[in-house]
Coordinates of C-alpha atoms in Angstrom, one line a residue:
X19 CA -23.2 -6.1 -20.0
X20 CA -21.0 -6.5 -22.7
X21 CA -18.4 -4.8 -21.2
X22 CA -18.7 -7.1 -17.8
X23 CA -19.3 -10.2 -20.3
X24 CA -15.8 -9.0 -21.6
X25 CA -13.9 -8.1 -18.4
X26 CA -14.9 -11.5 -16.5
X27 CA -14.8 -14.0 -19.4
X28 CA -10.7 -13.2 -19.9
X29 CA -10.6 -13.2 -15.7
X30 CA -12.7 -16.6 -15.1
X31 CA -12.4 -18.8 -17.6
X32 CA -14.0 -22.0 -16.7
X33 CA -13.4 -22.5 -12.5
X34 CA -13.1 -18.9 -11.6
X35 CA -11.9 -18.2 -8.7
X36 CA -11.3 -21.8 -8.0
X37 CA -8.5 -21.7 -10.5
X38 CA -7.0 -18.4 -8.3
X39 CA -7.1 -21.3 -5.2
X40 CA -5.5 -23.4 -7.6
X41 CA -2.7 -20.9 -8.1
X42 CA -2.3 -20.1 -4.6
X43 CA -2.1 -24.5 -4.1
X44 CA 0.7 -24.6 -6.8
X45 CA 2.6 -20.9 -5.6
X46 CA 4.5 -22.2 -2.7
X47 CA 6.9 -25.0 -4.7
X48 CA 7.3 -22.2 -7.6
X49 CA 8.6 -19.9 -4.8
X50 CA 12.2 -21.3 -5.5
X51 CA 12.4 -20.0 -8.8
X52 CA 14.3 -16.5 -8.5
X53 CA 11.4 -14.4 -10.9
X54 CA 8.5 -15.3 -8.3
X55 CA 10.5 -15.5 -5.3
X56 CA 12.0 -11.5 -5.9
X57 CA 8.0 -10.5 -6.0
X58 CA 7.2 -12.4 -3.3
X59 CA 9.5 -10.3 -1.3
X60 CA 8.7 -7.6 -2.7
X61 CA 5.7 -7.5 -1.8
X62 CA 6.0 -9.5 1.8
X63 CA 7.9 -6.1 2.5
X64 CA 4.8 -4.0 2.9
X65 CA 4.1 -6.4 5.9
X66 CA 5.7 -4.4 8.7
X67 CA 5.8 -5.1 12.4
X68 CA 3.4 -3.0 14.4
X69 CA 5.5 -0.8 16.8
X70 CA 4.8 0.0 20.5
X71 CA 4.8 3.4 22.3
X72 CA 7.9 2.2 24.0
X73 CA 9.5 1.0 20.9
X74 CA 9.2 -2.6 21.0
X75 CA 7.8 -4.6 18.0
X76 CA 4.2 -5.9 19.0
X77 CA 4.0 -9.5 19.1
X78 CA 2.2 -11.4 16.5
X79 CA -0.3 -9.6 15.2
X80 CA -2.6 -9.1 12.1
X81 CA 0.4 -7.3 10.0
X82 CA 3.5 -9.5 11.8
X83 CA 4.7 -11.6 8.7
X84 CA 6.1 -13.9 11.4
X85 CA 2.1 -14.4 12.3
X86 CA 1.0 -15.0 8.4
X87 CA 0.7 -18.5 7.8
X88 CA 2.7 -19.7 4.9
X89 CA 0.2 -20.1 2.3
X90 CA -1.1 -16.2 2.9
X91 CA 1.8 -14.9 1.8
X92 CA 1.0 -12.8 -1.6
X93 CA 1.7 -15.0 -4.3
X94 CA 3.0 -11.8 -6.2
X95 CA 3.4 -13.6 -9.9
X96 CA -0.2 -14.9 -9.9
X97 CA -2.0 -12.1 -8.8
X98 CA 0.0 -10.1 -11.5
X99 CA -1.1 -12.8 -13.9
X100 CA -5.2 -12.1 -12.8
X101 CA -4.2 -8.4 -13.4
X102 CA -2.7 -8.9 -17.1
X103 CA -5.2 -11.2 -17.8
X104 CA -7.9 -9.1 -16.8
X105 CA -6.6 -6.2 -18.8
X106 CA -6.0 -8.3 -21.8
X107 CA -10.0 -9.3 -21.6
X108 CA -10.8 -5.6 -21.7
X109 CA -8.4 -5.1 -24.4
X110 CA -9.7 -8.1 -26.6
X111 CA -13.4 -6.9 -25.9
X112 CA -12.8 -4.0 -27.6
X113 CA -10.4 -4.0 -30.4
X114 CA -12.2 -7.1 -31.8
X115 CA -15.2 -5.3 -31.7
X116 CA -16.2 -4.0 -35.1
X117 CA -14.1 -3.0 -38.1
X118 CA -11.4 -0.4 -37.2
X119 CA -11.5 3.4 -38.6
X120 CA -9.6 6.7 -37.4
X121 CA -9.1 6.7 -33.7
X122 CA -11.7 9.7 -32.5
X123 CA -13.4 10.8 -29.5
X124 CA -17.4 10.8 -29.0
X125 CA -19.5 12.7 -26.9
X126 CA -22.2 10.5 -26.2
X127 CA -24.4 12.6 -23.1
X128 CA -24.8 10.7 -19.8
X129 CA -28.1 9.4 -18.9
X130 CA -30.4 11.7 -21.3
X131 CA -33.1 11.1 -23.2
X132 CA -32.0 11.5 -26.2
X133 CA -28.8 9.9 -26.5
X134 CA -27.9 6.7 -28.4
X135 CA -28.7 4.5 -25.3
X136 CA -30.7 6.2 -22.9
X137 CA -27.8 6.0 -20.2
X138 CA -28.0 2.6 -20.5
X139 CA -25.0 1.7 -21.2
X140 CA -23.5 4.0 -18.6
X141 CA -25.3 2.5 -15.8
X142 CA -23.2 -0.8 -17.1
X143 CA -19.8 0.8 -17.4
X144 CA -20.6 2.2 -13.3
X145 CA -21.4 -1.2 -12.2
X146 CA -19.8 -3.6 -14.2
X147 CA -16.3 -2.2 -13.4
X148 CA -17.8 -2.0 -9.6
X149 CA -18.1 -5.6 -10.4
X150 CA -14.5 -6.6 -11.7
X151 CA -12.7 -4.6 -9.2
X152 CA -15.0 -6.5 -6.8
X153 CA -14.1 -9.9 -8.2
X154 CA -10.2 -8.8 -8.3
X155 CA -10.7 -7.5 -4.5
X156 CA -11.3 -11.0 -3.7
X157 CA -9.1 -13.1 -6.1
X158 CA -6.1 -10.6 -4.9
X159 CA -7.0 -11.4 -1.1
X160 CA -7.2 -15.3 -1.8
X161 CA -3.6 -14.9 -3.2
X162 CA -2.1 -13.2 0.0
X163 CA -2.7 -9.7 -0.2
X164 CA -3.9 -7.6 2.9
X165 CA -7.5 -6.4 2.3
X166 CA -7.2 -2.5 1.7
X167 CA -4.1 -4.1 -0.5
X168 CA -5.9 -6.3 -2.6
X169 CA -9.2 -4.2 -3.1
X170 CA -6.4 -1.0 -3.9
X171 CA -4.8 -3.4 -6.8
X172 CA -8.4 -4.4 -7.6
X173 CA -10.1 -1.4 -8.3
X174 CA -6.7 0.5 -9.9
X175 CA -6.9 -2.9 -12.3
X176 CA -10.5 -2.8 -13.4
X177 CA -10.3 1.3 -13.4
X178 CA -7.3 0.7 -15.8
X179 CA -9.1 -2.1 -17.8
X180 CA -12.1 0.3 -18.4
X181 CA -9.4 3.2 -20.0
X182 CA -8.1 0.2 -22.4
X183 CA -11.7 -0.6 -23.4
X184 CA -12.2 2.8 -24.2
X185 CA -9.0 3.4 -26.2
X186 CA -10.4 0.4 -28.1
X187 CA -13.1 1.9 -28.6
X188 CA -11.6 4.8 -30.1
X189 CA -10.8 3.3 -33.3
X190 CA -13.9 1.5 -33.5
X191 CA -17.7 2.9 -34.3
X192 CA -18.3 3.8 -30.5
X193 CA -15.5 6.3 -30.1
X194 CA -13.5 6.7 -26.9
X195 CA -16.4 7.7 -24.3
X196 CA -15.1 10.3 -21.4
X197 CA -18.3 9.7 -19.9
X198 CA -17.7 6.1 -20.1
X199 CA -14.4 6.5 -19.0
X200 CA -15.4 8.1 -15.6
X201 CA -18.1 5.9 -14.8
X202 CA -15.5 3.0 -14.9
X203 CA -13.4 4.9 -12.6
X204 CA -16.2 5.7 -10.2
X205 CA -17.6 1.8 -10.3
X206 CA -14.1 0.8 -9.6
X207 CA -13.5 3.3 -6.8
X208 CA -16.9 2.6 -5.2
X209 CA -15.8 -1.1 -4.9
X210 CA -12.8 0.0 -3.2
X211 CA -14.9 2.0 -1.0
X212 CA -17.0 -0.2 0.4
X213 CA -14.3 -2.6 0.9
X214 CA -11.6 -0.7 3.4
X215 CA -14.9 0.8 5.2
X216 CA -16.3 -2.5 5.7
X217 CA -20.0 -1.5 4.1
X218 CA -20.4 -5.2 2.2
X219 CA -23.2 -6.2 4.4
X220 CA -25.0 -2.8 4.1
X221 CA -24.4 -2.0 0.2
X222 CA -24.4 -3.4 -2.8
X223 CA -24.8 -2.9 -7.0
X224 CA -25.8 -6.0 -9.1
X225 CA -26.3 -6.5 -12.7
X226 CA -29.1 -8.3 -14.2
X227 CA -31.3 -9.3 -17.4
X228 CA -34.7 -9.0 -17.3
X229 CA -37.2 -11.4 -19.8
X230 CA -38.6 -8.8 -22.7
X231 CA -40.4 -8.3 -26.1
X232 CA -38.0 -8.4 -29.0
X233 CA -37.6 -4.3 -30.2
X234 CA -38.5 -3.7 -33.5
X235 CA -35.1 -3.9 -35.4
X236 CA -33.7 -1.4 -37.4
X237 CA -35.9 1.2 -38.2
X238 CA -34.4 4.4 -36.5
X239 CA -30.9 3.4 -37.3
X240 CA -28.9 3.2 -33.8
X241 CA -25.5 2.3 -32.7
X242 CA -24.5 -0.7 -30.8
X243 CA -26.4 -3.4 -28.8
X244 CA -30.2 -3.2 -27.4
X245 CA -30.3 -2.7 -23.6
X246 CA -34.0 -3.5 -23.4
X247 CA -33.3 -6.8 -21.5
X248 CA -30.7 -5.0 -19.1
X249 CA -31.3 -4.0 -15.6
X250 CA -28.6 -2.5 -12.5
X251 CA -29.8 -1.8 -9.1
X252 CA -27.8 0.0 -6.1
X253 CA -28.9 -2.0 -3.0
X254 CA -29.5 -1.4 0.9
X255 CA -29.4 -4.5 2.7
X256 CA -31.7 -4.4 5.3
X257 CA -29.6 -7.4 7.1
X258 CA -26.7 -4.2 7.5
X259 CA -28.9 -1.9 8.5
X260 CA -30.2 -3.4 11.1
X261 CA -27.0 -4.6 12.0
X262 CA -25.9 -0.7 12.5
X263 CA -29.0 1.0 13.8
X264 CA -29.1 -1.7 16.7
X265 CA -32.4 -3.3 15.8
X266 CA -33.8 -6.8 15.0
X267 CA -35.1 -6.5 11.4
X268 CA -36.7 -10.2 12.4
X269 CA -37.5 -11.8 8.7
X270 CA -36.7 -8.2 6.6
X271 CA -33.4 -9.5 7.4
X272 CA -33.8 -11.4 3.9
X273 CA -34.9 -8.6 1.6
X274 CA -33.2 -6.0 -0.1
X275 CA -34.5 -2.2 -0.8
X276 CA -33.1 -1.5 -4.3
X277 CA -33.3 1.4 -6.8
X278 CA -32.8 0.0 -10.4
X279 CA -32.0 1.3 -13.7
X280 CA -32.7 0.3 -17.3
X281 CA -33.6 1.4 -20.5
X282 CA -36.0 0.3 -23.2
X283 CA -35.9 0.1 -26.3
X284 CA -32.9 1.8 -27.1
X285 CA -31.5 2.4 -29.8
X286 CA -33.3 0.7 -32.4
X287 CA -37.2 1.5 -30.9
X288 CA -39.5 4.4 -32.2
X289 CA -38.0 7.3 -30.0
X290 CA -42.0 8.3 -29.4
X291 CA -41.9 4.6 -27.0
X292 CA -38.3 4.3 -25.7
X293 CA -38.1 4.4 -22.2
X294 CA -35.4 5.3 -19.4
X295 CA -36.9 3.3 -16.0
X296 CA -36.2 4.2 -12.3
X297 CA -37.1 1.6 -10.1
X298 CA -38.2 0.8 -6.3
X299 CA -37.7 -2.5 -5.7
X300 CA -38.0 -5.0 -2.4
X301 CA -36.2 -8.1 -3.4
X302 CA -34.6 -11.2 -1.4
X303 CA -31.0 -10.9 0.2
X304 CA -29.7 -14.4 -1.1
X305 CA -26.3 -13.4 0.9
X306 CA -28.5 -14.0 4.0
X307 CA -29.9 -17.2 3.1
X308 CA -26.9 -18.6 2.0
X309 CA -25.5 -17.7 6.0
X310 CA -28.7 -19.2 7.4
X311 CA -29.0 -22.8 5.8
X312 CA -25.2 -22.5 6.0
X313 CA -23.1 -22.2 3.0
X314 CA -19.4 -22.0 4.4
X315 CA -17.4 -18.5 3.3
X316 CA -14.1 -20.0 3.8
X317 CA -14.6 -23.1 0.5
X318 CA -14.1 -21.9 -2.8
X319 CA -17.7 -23.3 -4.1
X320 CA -19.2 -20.8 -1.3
X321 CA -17.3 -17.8 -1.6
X322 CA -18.4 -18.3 -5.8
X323 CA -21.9 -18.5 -4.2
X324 CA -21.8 -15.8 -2.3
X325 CA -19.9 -13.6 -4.8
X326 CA -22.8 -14.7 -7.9
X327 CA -25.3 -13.6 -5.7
X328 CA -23.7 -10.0 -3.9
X329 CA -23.3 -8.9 -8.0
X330 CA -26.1 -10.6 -10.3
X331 CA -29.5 -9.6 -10.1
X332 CA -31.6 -12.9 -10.7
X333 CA -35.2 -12.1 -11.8
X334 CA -38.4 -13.3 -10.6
X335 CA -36.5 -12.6 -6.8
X336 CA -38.0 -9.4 -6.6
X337 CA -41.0 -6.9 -7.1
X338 CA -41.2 -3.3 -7.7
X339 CA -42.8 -0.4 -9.9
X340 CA -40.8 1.7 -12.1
X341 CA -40.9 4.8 -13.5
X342 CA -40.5 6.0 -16.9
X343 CA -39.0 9.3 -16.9
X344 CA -39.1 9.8 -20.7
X345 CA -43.2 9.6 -20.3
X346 CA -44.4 10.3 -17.1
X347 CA -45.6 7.4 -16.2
X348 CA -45.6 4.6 -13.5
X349 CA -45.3 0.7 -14.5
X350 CA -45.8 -2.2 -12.2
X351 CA -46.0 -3.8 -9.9
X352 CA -43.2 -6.0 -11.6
X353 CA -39.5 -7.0 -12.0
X354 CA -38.8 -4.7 -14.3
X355 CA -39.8 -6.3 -17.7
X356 CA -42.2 -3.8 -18.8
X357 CA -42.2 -2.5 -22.0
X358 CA -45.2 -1.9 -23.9
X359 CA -43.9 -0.1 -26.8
X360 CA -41.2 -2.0 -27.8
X361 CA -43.3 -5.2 -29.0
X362 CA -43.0 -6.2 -32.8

């Protein structure tokens, strides 16, 4: 979460992507200035007409510029301003973070039991770079680009963001992480993924906080934050499915099926009650209910809605039982707040 916190703060700022609609509003009378005009050429040139079998340009079409209103052209200087900015986040996130030392790498394990955050903190590099190159997708696409165009630039961004946190990292007490570093590659690529196959309203990742007991600080030594209150879930949406396999779901429509992820009381816990949790969850579809009582997709207030609620995980909107692989055992039925060990 620290590394999304990091990512998104530089990228939204107060109004989010309503300041991207602002820069789209304000791009067309910049676009006699010879810097943005060049780039907006530039990249208009990727718009090519579609050509018939007898070698006549289609009409108008979805990739005729002639048939792209004005204001969709790609406003080339601000989406490379998102981009910079986005980078610069990463890069603020990390080199602020601690005091520096030699620049070395770290093997830190993936998801085991016994490393510093029980794979923790990997389940947030995977989905919080999902995340910004989600959130870029869209910004990119409100600025002009094509879809597969903006979610490409999107996920290359964030993928690139997540090796500058890294090499931040490097001089700091984390180390530069190759685990971490393909994680953000894979949550960036999975965002592109889903995008240019159109598998939005089928699957899903969200990142979430759960309410939990304050871990006993301190004792065991540790490195880095406490992921206790941390939660990620990969979601089916039933809504999709249905959608796909031809059948009505009725009222499942609203619900998700989710597998979550979390880890307690790492690092600072007593290792004997530290936990690593897999989850089954059934939770509610928000992206449905927002369609239903009608929330328009095309205003900037409801594609922030819609966005918030595809990505965070909101607790108390679900129920499931979770299983702790470092003890055997089952906990639940809950939202994924369980930690019994990990009470002062």
């Amino acid at each position: 979460m620290r590394i999304l916190a990091g990512a998104l703060a530089a990228l939204l700022g107060p109004g989010g992507i309503a300041r991207a609609e602002a820069f789209a509003a304000f791009t067309p009378a910049a676009r006699g200035s010879g810097f943005t005009e060049s780039f907006d050429r530039a990249l208009e040139a990727e718009r090519l007409p579609v050509i018939t079998l007898d070698g006549a340009a289609a009409g108008a079409g979805e990739d005729d510029p002639a048939s792209v209103p004005e204001g969709k052209h790609p406003h080339t200087f601000w989406i490379g301003v998102v981009s910079v900015v986005t980078v610069a986040g990463s890069a603020y996130n990390s080199f602020s973070d601690g005091k520096s030392q030699k620049w070395h790498f770290t093997n830190e394990g993936w998801f085991g039991q016994n490393t510093y955050a029980g794979g923790g903190d990997k389940a947030s590099h995977f989905v919080s770079y999902y995340i910004v190159g989600k959130l870029l997708s869209e910004v990119n696409e409100e600025l002009g680009m094509r879809k597969d165009s903006a979610a490409l630039l999107g996920a290359g961004v964030s993928a690139f963001a997540g090796l500058v946190t890294e090499i931040g990292d490097g001089r700091g007490r984390y180390g530069f992480s190759y685990e971490d570093f393909v994680l953000d590659g894979l949550g960036a690529a999975t965002s592109l993924a889903i995008t240019h196959y159109g598998l939005d309203d089928l699957i899903g990742f969200r990142a979430g906080l759960v309410p939990a007991p304050a871990a006993v600080c301190c004792p065991f030594g540790g490195t880095g934050k406490d992921y206790t209150q941390e939660i990620y879930t990969g979601d089916l949406k039933i809504a999709g499915l249905g959608a796909r396999a031809k059948f009505d779901p009725g009222p499942a429509r609203f619900l998700l099926f989710s597998m979550s992820y979390s880890a307690k009381g790492y690092p600072y816990s007593d290792p004997l009650v530290r936990q690593r949790q897999i989850g089954l969850e059934v939770g509610l579809n928000f992206g449905e209910i927002l369609k239903v009582i009608g929330v328009p997709k095309d205003q900037w207030w409801g594609k922030i809605l819609y966005l918030g609620f595809d990505v965070l995980r909101f607790p108390y909107t679900q129920i499931g039982m979770y299983y702790d692989l470092n003890n055997g055992k089952w906990h639940g039925p809950g939202i994924g707040d369980s930690f019994p060990g990990g009470g002062r």
